[in-house]
PDB file of C-alpha atoms in Angstrom:
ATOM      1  CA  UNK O 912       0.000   0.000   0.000  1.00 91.00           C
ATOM      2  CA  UNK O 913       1.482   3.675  -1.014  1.00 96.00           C
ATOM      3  CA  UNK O 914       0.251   6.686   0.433  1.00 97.00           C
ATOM      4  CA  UNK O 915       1.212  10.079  -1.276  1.00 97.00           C
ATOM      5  CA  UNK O 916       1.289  13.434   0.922  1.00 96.00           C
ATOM      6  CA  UNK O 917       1.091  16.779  -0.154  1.00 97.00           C
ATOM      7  CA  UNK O 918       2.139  19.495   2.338  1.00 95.00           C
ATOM      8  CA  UNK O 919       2.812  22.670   2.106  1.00 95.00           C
ATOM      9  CA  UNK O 920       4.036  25.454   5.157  1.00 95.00           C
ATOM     10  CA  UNK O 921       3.800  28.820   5.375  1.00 94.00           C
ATOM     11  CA  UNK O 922       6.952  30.396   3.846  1.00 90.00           C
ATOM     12  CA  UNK O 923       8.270  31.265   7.902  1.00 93.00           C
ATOM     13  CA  UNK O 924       7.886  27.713   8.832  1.00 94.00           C
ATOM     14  CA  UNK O 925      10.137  25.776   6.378  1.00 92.00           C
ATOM     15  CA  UNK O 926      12.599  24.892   8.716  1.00 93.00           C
ATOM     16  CA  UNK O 927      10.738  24.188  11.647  1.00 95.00           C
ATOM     17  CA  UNK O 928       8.403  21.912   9.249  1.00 95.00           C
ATOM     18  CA  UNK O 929      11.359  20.533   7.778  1.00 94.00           C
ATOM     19  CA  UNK O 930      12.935  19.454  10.994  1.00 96.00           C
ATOM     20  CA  UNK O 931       9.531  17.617  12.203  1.00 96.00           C
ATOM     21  CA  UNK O 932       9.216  15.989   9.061  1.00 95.00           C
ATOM     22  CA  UNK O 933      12.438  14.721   9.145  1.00 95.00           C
ATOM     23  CA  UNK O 934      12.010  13.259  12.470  1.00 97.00           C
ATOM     24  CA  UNK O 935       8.692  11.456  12.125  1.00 97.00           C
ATOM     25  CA  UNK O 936      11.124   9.805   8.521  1.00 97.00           C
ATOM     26  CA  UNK O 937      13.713   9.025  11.128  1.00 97.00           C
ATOM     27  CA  UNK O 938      11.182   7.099  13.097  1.00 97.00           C
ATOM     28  CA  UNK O 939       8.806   5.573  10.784  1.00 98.00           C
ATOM     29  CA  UNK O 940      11.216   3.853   8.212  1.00 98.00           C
ATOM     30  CA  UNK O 941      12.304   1.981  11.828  1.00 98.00           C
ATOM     31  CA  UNK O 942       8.682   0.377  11.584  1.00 98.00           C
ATOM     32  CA  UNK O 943       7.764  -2.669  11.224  1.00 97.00           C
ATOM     33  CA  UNK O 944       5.794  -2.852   7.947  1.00 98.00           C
ATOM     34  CA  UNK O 945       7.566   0.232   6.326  1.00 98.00           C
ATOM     35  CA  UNK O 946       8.882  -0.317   2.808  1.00 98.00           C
ATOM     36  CA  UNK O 947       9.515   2.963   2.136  1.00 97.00           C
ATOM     37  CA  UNK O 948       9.065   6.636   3.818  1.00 97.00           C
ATOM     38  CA  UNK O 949      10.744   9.583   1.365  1.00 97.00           C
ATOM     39  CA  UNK O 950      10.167  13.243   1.350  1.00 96.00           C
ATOM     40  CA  UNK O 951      10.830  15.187  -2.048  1.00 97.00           C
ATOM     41  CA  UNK O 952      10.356  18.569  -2.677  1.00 95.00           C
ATOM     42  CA  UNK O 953       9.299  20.335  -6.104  1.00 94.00           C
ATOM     43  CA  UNK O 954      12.034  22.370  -7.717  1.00 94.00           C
ATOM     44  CA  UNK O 955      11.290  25.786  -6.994  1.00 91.00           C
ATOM     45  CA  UNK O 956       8.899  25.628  -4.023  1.00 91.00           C
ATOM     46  CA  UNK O 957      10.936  25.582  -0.831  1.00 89.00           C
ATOM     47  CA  UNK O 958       7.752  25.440   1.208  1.00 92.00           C
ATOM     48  CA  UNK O 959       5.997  22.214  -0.592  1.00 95.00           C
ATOM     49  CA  UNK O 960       6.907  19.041   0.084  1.00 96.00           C
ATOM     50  CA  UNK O 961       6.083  15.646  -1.179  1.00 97.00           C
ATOM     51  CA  UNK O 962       6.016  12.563   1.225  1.00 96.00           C
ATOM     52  CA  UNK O 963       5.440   9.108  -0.441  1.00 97.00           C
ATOM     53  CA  UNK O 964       5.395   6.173   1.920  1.00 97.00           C
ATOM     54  CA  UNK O 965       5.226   1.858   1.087  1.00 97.00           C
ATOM     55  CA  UNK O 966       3.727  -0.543   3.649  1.00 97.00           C
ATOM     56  CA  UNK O 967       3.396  -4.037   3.684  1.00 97.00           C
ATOM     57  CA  UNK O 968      -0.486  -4.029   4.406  1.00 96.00           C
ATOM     58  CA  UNK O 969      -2.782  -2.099   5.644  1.00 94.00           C
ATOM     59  CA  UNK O 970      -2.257  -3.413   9.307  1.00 97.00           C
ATOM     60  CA  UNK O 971       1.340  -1.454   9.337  1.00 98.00           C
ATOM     61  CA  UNK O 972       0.183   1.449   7.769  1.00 97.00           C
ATOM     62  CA  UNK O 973      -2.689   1.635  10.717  1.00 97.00           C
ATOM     63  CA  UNK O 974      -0.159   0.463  13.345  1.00 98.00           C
ATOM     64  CA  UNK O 975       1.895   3.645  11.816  1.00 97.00           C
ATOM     65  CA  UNK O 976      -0.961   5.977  12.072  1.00 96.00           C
ATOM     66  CA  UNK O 977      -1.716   5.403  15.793  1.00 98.00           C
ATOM     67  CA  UNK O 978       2.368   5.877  16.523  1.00 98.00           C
ATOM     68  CA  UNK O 979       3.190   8.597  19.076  1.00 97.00           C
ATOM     69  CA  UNK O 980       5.511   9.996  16.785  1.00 97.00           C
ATOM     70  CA  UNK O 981       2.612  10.430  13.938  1.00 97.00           C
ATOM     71  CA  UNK O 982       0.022  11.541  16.290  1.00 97.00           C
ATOM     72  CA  UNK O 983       2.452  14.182  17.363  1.00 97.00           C
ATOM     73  CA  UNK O 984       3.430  15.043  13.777  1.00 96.00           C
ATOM     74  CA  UNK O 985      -0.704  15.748  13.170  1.00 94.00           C
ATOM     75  CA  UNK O 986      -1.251  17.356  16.243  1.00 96.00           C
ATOM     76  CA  UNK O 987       1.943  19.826  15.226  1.00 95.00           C
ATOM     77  CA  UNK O 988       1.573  20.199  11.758  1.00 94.00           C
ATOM     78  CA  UNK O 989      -1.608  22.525  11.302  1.00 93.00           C
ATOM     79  CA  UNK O 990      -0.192  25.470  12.881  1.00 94.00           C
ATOM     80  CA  UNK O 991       2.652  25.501  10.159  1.00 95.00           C
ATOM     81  CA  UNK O 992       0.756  24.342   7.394  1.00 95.00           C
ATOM     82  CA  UNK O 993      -0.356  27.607   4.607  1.00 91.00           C
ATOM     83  CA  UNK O 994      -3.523  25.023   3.502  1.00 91.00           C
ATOM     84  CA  UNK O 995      -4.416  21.783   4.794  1.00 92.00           C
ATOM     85  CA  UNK O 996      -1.978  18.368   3.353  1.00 93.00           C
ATOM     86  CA  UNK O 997      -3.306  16.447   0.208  1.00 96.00           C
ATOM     87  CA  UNK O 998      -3.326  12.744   1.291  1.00 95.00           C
ATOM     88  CA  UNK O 999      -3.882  10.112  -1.020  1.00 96.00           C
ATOM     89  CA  UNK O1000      -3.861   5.907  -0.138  1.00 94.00           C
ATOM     90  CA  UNK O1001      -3.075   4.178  -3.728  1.00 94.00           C
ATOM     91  CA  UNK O1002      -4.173   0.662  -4.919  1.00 88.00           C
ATOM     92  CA  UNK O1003      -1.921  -0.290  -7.149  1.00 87.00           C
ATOM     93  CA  UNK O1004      -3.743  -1.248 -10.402  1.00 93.00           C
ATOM     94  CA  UNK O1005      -1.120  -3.234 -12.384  1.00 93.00           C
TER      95      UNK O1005
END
């Protein structure tokens, strides 16, 4: 299962959004379950970034979502956020 994230921070809170992202990485590609956790960012647009995560199943990807360190990333995250994230889950089709 791949989920795709779309966030973008007001322009004062790129670093502070940078460093929590970068933490809630360092602790979810430890999980069990987690293929994959990247962040990308679009050329040009220091305050979007792109998150793209792979889990096994659905049961990690839950087990992720009720982590401390994800809960605290979502509790966090609206007060540096300029519009609310763009989350997608993805089947994969073929």
């Amino acid at each position: 299962m791949k989920v795709i994230n779309v966030w973008q921070c007001t322009p004062d809170a790129e670093e502070t959004f940078e460093q929590e992202l970068k933490k809630l990485v360092d602790i979810s590609v430890t999980e069990d379950g987690c293929i994959c956790y990247e962040i990308y960012q679009p050329k040009n647009q220091p305050n979007e970034y792109v998150m793209i995560e792979e889990w096994q199943n659905e049961a990690a990807l839950d087990h992720h979502q009720n982590s401390s360190h994800y809960k605290h990333f979502i509790r966090i995250s609206p007060v540096l956020q300029d519009k609310p994230a763009q989350i997608k889950q993805l089947v994969r089709l073929v």
